[in-house]
Tab-separated table of C-alpha atoms in Angstrom:
chain	number	residue	atom	x	y	z
A	1	MET	CA	66.182	0.649	21.438
A	2	LEU	CA	65.232	2.366	18.211
A	3	ARG	CA	67.855	3.891	15.908
A	4	VAL	CA	66.315	6.739	13.909
A	5	ALA	CA	67.812	8.825	11.128
A	6	LEU	CA	66.519	12.395	10.975
A	7	THR	CA	67.349	13.860	7.604
A	8	GLY	CA	66.414	16.591	5.168
A	9	GLY	CA	68.010	18.889	2.639
A	10	LEU	CA	69.776	22.135	3.420
A	11	GLY	CA	67.334	24.523	5.093
A	12	ALA	CA	64.603	21.917	5.566
A	13	GLY	CA	64.588	22.350	9.337
A	14	LYS	CA	65.896	18.995	10.570
A	15	SER	CA	67.883	20.669	13.380
A	16	THR	CA	64.701	22.360	14.585
A	17	ALA	CA	62.904	19.012	14.547
A	18	GLY	CA	65.873	17.455	16.336
A	19	ARG	CA	65.605	19.971	19.169
A	20	MET	CA	61.912	19.183	19.477
A	21	PHE	CA	62.540	15.446	19.686
A	22	LYS	CA	65.270	16.062	22.268
A	23	ALA	CA	62.849	18.054	24.417
A	24	LEU	CA	60.536	15.035	24.390
A	25	GLY	CA	63.275	12.700	25.605
A	26	ALA	CA	65.114	11.439	22.538
A	27	HIS	CA	68.879	11.042	22.484
A	28	VAL	CA	69.814	13.299	19.547
A	29	LEU	CA	73.224	13.154	17.873
A	30	SER	CA	74.027	15.954	15.441
A	31	SER	CA	76.348	14.902	12.636
A	32	ASP	CA	77.176	18.536	11.906
A	33	GLU	CA	78.164	19.224	15.512
A	34	MET	CA	80.302	16.098	15.646
A	35	GLY	CA	81.986	17.058	12.402
A	36	ARG	CA	82.751	20.555	13.701
A	37	GLU	CA	84.254	19.135	16.887
A	38	MET	CA	86.448	16.763	14.897
A	39	MET	CA	87.638	19.659	12.746
A	40	GLN	CA	89.133	21.484	15.723
A	41	PRO	CA	92.944	21.765	16.011
A	42	GLY	CA	94.510	18.683	17.507
A	43	GLN	CA	91.893	16.293	16.143
A	44	ALA	CA	92.776	13.587	13.607
A	45	VAL	CA	90.138	14.852	11.158
A	46	TYR	CA	91.572	18.371	11.389
A	47	ARG	CA	95.060	17.106	10.575
A	48	ALA	CA	93.810	15.040	7.647
A	49	ILE	CA	91.919	18.005	6.151
A	50	ALA	CA	94.866	20.376	6.574
A	51	GLU	CA	97.252	17.898	4.976
A	52	PHE	CA	94.917	17.038	2.092
A	53	PHE	CA	93.604	20.507	1.168
A	54	GLY	CA	96.701	22.486	2.048
A	55	PRO	CA	97.566	25.632	4.027
A	56	GLU	CA	94.955	27.753	2.247
A	57	VAL	CA	92.244	26.190	4.438
A	58	VAL	CA	94.063	26.994	7.696
A	59	GLN	CA	93.749	30.424	9.299
A	60	ALA	CA	96.572	32.296	11.001
A	61	ASP	CA	95.230	31.259	14.430
A	62	GLY	CA	95.435	27.591	13.450
A	63	ASN	CA	91.714	27.003	13.045
A	64	LEU	CA	90.298	25.736	9.788
A	65	ASP	CA	89.004	28.442	7.469
A	66	ARG	CA	85.541	26.948	7.000
A	67	ALA	CA	84.596	29.504	4.342
A	68	ALA	CA	87.650	28.653	2.250
A	69	LEU	CA	87.097	24.945	2.788
A	70	GLY	CA	83.441	25.258	1.811
A	71	LYS	CA	84.366	27.155	-1.338
A	72	ILE	CA	86.855	24.478	-2.357
A	73	ALA	CA	84.441	21.663	-1.558
A	74	PHE	CA	81.278	23.024	-3.133
A	75	ALA	CA	82.370	25.558	-5.752
A	76	GLU	CA	85.217	23.408	-7.049
A	77	GLY	CA	83.313	20.121	-6.887
A	78	ARG	CA	85.466	18.485	-4.204
A	79	VAL	CA	82.732	17.683	-1.692
A	80	GLU	CA	83.346	13.952	-1.906
A	81	GLU	CA	87.009	14.442	-1.068
A	82	LEU	CA	86.029	16.282	2.107
A	83	ASN	CA	83.328	13.743	2.925
A	84	SER	CA	85.814	10.891	2.588
A	85	ILE	CA	87.727	12.365	5.528
A	86	VAL	CA	84.875	13.489	7.772
A	87	HIS	CA	82.086	10.944	7.264
A	88	PRO	CA	83.876	7.731	8.314
A	89	ALA	CA	85.084	9.345	11.538
A	90	VAL	CA	81.647	10.759	12.384
A	91	ILE	CA	79.855	7.485	11.600
A	92	GLU	CA	82.308	5.509	13.728
A	93	ARG	CA	81.863	7.868	16.661
A	94	GLN	CA	78.077	7.741	16.351
A	95	ALA	CA	78.149	3.937	16.425
A	96	GLU	CA	80.164	4.036	19.652
A	97	ILE	CA	77.715	6.437	21.307
A	98	VAL	CA	74.666	4.469	20.156
A	99	SER	CA	76.180	1.290	21.583
A	100	THR	CA	76.744	2.990	24.937
A	101	ILE	CA	73.184	4.347	25.050
A	102	ALA	CA	71.754	0.919	24.182
A	103	ALA	CA	73.596	-0.648	27.091
A	104	GLU	CA	72.310	1.980	29.518
A	105	ASP	CA	68.736	2.302	28.209
A	106	PRO	CA	67.351	-0.591	26.079
A	107	ASN	CA	64.145	1.398	25.404
A	108	ALA	CA	65.872	4.550	24.192
A	109	VAL	CA	65.076	6.380	20.981
A	110	VAL	CA	68.383	7.486	19.470
A	111	ILE	CA	68.069	10.028	16.672
A	112	VAL	CA	70.993	10.785	14.381
A	113	GLU	CA	70.487	14.112	12.631
A	114	SER	CA	72.261	14.167	9.263
A	115	ALA	CA	71.701	15.858	5.914
A	116	LEU	CA	73.422	13.060	4.013
A	117	VAL	CA	71.915	9.841	5.350
A	118	PHE	CA	71.213	8.503	1.875
A	119	GLU	CA	74.043	10.244	0.050
A	120	THR	CA	77.063	9.186	2.076
A	121	ARG	CA	79.173	6.352	0.697
A	122	TYR	CA	80.865	5.638	3.997
A	123	ALA	CA	78.240	3.771	6.011
A	124	GLY	CA	79.390	0.217	5.266
A	125	GLU	CA	78.277	-2.334	2.705
A	126	SER	CA	74.577	-2.054	3.558
A	127	GLY	CA	74.747	1.712	3.942
A	128	TRP	CA	72.107	3.605	5.887
A	129	SER	CA	69.768	0.610	6.130
A	130	SER	CA	72.182	-1.178	8.466
A	131	ARG	CA	72.599	1.876	10.702
A	132	PHE	CA	68.962	2.791	11.254
A	133	ASP	CA	65.666	1.111	12.071
A	134	LYS	CA	63.561	4.061	10.884
A	135	VAL	CA	64.116	7.191	8.809
A	136	VAL	CA	62.320	10.491	9.403
A	137	LEU	CA	62.509	13.058	6.608
A	138	VAL	CA	61.899	16.794	7.057
A	139	THR	CA	60.842	18.526	3.845
A	140	ALA	CA	60.251	22.079	2.668
A	141	PRO	CA	59.869	23.774	-0.743
A	142	GLU	CA	63.178	24.717	-2.337
A	143	ALA	CA	62.412	28.439	-2.179
A	144	VAL	CA	61.886	28.135	1.565
A	145	LYS	CA	65.121	26.184	1.981
A	146	VAL	CA	67.077	28.819	0.072
A	147	ALA	CA	65.549	31.665	2.091
A	148	ARG	CA	66.439	29.886	5.338
A	149	PHE	CA	70.002	29.335	4.152
A	150	VAL	CA	70.408	33.053	3.369
A	151	GLN	CA	68.868	34.040	6.709
A	152	ARG	CA	71.156	31.671	8.612
A	153	ALA	CA	74.267	32.746	6.704
A	154	THR	CA	73.679	36.447	7.307
A	155	LYS	CA	71.900	36.304	10.681
A	156	GLY	CA	69.373	38.742	9.263
A	157	ALA	CA	71.899	41.395	8.220
A	158	ALA	CA	71.037	43.639	5.282
A	159	LEU	CA	72.421	42.422	1.942
A	160	SER	CA	73.027	43.985	-1.413
A	161	GLU	CA	71.346	42.372	-4.391
A	162	VAL	CA	74.668	40.954	-5.528
A	163	GLU	CA	75.391	39.464	-2.111
A	164	ARG	CA	71.931	37.927	-1.906
A	165	GLU	CA	72.193	36.425	-5.367
A	166	ALA	CA	75.590	34.926	-4.498
A	167	LEU	CA	74.204	33.262	-1.372
A	168	GLU	CA	71.136	31.998	-3.203
A	169	LEU	CA	73.366	30.544	-5.906
A	170	GLU	CA	75.430	28.805	-3.226
A	171	ALA	CA	72.281	27.353	-1.670
A	172	HIS	CA	71.077	26.024	-5.029
A	173	ARG	CA	74.531	24.554	-5.708
A	174	ARG	CA	74.522	22.680	-2.425
A	175	LEU	CA	70.962	21.456	-2.850
A	176	ALA	CA	71.832	20.156	-6.312
A	177	GLN	CA	74.384	17.842	-4.718
A	178	GLN	CA	71.715	16.255	-2.495
A	179	ILE	CA	69.123	13.826	-3.758
A	180	SER	CA	65.589	15.167	-4.120
A	181	ASP	CA	62.974	15.182	-1.384
A	182	GLU	CA	60.803	13.002	-3.615
A	183	LYS	CA	63.476	10.318	-3.741
A	184	LYS	CA	64.216	10.637	-0.034
A	185	ALA	CA	60.519	10.357	0.794
A	186	SER	CA	60.327	7.055	-1.080
A	187	LEU	CA	63.092	5.710	1.171
A	188	SER	CA	61.793	7.174	4.438
A	189	ASP	CA	59.338	5.812	6.977
A	190	TYR	CA	57.915	9.157	8.086
A	191	VAL	CA	57.802	12.599	6.479
A	192	LEU	CA	57.455	15.885	8.371
A	193	THR	CA	56.454	18.901	6.281
A	194	ASN	CA	58.121	22.111	7.440
A	195	ASP	CA	56.719	24.791	5.171
A	196	GLY	CA	54.815	26.701	7.824
A	197	SER	CA	55.283	27.794	11.398
A	198	ALA	CA	57.387	26.128	14.063
A	199	MET	CA	54.166	25.232	15.858
A	200	GLU	CA	53.018	23.215	12.860
A	201	LEU	CA	56.273	21.273	12.810
A	202	GLU	CA	56.105	20.759	16.568
A	203	TRP	CA	52.592	19.316	16.241
A	204	GLN	CA	53.876	16.743	13.747
A	205	VAL	CA	56.804	15.852	16.011
A	206	ASP	CA	54.435	15.441	18.958
A	207	GLN	CA	52.270	13.054	16.921
A	208	LEU	CA	55.222	10.955	15.822
A	209	TRP	CA	57.020	10.742	19.160
A	210	PRO	CA	54.744	8.155	20.875
A	211	ILE	CA	54.952	5.979	17.758
A	212	LEU	CA	58.742	5.967	17.934
A	213	LYS	CA	58.677	5.314	21.670
A	214	ALA	CA	56.380	2.333	21.209
A	215	GLN	CA	58.647	0.919	18.506
A	216	ALA	CA	61.684	1.351	20.760
A	217	ARG	CA	60.068	-0.856	23.395
A	218	THR	CA	59.439	-3.643	20.902
A	219	ALA	CA	62.616	-3.363	18.820
């Protein structure tokens, strides 16, 4: 089995690459999706967040107010406080799933999609290097990342100049809290460049897939 980290900064397109790898047969675990599930009412992570950040991050229907939580975390510089609650739980759950997959399919390629592979402090003493056999980085120019963030946040709706500037500022703020693509590339085994069309990214994924499969058989 091969354990692969798929990472990239906000708006780089790692989720798109993840879907492409999944279509080819990879087992893909999304850290963001796991985190969202754990932040649902009734979950231990939900309770910990509500207790730590207070009632202002809980909506009237009992769900977390993700916008309010994001504002507190990013605008007020409390990201690490949020990460300290979410990351350990997500990493533990991923380890359990990877172990199950390994037992069922020794030749599997398991890809963990996460923006903060290198940044998180909650991956054990050896950090990311003990969790993964290979790291795949998806990169894009910062202007492209910011534009994708705005598009995703608004779903293409028309924005005023003030609204657009606010979202772009938020994107830059979040990117500033992630290490640079240059640094990530120096730590990664493979780099996919996503500054063009989806077809161009898919071509790169298609080229890399048989390499990962071969490594899974010999790991």
